[in-house]
Coordinates of N, CA, C and O in Angstrom, one line a residue:
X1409 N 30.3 -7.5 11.1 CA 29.6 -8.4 12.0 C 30.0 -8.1 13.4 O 31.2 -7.9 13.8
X1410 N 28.7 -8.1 14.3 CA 29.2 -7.9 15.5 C 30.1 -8.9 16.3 O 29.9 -10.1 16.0
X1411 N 30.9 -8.6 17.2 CA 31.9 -9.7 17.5 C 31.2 -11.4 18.6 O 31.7 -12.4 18.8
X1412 N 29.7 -10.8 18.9 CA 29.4 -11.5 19.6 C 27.9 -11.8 19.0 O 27.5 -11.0 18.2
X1413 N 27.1 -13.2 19.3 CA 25.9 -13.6 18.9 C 25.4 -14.2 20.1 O 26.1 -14.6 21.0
X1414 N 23.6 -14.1 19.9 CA 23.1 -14.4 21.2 C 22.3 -15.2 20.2 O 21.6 -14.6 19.4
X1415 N 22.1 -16.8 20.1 CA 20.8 -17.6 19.7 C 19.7 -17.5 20.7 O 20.0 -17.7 21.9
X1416 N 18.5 -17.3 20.3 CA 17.7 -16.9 21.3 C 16.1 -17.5 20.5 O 16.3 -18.1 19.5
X1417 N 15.1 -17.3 20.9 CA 13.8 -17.3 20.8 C 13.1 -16.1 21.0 O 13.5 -15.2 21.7
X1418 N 11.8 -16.1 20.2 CA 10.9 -14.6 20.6 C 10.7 -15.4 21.6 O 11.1 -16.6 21.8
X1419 N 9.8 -14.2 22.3 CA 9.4 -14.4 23.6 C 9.8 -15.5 24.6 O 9.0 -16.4 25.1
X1420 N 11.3 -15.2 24.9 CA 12.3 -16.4 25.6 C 12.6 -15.5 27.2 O 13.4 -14.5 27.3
X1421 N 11.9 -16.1 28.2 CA 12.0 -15.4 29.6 C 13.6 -15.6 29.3 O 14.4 -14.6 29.0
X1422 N 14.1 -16.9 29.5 CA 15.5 -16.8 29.6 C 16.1 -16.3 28.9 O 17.1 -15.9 29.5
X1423 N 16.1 -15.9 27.5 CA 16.8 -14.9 26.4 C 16.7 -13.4 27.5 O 17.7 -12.9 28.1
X1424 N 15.7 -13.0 27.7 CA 15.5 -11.7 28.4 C 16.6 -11.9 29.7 O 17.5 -11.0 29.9
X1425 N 16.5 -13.0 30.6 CA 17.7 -12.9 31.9 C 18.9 -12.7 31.0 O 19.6 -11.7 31.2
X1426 N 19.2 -13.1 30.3 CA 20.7 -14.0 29.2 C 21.0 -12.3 28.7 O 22.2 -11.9 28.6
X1427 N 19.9 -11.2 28.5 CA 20.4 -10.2 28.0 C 20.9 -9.3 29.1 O 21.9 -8.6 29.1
X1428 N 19.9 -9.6 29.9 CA 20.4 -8.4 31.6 C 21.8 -8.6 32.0 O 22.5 -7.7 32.5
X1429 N 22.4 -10.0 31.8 CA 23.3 -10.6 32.3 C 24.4 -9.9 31.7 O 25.3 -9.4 32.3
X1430 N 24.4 -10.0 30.4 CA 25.4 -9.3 29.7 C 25.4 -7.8 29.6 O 26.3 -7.2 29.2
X1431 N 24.5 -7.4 29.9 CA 24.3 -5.5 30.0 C 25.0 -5.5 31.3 O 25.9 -4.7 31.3
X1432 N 24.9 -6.0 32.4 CA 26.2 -6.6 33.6 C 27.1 -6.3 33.0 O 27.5 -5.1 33.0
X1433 N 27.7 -7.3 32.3 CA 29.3 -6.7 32.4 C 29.9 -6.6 31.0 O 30.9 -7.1 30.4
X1434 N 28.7 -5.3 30.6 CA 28.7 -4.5 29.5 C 29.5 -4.8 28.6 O 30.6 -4.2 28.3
X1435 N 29.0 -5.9 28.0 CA 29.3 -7.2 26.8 C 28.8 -6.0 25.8 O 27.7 -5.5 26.1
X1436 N 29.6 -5.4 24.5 CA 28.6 -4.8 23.6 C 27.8 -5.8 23.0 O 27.9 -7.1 22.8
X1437 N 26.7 -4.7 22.5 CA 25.5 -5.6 22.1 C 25.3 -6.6 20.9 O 25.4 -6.3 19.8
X1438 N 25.0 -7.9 21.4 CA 25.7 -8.8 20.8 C 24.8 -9.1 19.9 O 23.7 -9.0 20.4
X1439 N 24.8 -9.6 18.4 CA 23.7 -9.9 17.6 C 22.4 -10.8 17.7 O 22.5 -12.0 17.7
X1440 N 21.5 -10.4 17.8 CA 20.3 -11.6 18.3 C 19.8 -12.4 16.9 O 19.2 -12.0 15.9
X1441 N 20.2 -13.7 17.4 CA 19.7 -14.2 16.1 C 18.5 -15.5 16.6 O 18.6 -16.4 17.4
X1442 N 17.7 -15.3 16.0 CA 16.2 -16.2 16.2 C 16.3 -17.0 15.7 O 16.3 -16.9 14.4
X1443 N 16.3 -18.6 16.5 CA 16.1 -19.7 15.9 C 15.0 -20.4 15.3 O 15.0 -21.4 14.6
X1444 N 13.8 -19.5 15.8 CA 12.6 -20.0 15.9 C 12.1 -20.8 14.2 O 11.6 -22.0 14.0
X1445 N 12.4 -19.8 13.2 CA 11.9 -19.9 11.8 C 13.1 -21.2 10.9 O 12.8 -21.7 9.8
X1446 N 14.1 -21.3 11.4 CA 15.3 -21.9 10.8 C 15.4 -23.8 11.3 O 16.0 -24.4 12.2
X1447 N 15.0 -24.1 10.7 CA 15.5 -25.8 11.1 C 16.4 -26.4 11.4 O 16.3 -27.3 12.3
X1448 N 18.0 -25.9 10.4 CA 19.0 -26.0 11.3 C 19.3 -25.4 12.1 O 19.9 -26.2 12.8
X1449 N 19.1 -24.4 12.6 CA 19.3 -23.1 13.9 C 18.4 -24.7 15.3 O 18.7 -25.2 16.4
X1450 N 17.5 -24.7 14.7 CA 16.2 -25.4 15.8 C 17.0 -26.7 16.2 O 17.2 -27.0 17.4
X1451 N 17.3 -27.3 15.2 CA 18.0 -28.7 15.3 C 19.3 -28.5 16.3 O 19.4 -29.3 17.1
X1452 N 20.4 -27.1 16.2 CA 21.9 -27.5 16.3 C 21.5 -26.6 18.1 O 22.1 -27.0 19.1
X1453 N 20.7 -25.7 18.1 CA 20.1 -25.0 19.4 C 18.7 -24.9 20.2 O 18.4 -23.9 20.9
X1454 N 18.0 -26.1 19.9 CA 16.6 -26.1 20.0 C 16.1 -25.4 21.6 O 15.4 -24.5 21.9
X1455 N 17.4 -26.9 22.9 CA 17.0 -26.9 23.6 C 18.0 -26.1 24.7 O 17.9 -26.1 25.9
X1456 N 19.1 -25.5 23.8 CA 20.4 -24.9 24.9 C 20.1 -23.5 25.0 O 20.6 -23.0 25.9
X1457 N 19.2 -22.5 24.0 CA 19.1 -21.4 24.0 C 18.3 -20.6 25.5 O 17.2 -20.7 26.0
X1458 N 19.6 -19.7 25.9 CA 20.2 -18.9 24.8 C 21.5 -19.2 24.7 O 21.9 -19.9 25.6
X1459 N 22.5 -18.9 23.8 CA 23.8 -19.2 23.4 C 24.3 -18.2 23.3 O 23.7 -17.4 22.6
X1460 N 25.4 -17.8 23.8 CA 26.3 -16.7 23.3 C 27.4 -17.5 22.7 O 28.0 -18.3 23.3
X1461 N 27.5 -17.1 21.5 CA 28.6 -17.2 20.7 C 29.5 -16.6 20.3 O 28.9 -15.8 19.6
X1462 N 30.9 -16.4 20.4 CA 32.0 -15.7 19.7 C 32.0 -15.9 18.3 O 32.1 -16.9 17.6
X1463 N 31.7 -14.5 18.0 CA 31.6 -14.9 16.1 C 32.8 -15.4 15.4 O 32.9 -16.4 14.6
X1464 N 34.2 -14.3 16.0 CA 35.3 -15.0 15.4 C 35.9 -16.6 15.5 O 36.3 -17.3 14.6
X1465 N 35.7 -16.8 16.8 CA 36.5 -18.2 17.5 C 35.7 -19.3 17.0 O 36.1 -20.3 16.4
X1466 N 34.1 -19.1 17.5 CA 33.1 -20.3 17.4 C 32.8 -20.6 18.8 O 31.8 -21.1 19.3
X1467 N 33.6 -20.3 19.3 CA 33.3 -20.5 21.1 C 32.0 -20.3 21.5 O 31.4 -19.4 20.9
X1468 N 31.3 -20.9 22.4 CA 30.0 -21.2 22.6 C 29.8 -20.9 24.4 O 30.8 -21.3 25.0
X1469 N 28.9 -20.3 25.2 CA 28.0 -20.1 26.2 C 26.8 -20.4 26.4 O 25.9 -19.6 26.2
X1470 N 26.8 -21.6 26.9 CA 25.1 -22.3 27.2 C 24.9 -21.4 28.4 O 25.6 -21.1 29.3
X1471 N 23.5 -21.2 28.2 CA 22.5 -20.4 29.8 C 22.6 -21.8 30.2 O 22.5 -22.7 29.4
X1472 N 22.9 -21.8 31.7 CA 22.6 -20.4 32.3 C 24.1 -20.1 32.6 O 25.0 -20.9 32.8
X1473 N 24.3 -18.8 32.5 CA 25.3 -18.0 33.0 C 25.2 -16.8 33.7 O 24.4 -15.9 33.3
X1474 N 25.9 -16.7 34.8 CA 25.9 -16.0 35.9 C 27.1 -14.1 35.1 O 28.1 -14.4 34.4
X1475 N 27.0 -13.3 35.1 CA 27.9 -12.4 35.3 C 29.5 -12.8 35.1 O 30.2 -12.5 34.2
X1476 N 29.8 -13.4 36.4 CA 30.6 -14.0 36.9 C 31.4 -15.0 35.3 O 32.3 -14.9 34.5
X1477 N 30.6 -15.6 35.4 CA 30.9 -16.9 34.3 C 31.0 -15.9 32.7 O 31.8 -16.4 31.9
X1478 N 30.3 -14.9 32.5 CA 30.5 -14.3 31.5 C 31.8 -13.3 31.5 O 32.1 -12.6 30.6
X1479 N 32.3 -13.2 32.3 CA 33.7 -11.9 32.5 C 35.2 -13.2 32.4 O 36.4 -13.0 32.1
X1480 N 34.5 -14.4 32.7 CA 36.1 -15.1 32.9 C 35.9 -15.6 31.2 O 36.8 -15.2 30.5
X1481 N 34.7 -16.4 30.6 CA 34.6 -16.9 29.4 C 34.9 -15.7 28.4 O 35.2 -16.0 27.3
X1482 N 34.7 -14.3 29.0 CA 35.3 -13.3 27.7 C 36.7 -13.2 28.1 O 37.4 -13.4 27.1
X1483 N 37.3 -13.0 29.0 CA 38.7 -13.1 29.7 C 39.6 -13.9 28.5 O 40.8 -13.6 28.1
X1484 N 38.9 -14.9 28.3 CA 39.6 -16.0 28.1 C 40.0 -15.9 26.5 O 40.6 -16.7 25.8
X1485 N 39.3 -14.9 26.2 CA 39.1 -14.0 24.5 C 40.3 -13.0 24.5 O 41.0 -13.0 23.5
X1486 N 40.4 -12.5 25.2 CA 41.6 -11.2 25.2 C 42.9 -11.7 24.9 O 43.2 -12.6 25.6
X1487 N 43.9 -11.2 24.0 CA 44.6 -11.5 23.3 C 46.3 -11.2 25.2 O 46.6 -10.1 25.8
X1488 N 46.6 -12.1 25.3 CA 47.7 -11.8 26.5 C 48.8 -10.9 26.1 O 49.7 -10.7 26.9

């Protein structure tokens, strides 16, 4: 499993910023998972998507996020 998840929608303008953002600061490519068809996915991320999630931790990234906000929120991942 990839270490990172992106909850997202088809054709989601902000899914599309939420990916440029992380090609920034060359986040490997994080699994895209579509809430669109799933009810629980719709219910628990209807209206915060996109989400980046840490698959191991559970840790969670509501858009909007800037570059910036994504280098300290993975930062905060690296083992000291």
């Amino acid at each position: 499993m990839p270490p990172y998840l992106l909850y997202q929608r088809d054709d989601c303008h902000l899914c599309d910023l939420a990916l440029d953002v992380l090609a920034q600061v060359r986040l490997p490519e994080p699994e895209s998972v579509f809430i669109d068809d799933d009810a629980d996915l719709e219910a628990r991320y209807g209206m915060r998507v996109p989400v980046l999630r840490d698959a191991h931790t559970g840790e969670e990234l509501d858009w909007p996020f800037a570059a910036e906000a994504v280098r300290q929120w993975l930062a905060r991942r690296e083992p000291a």
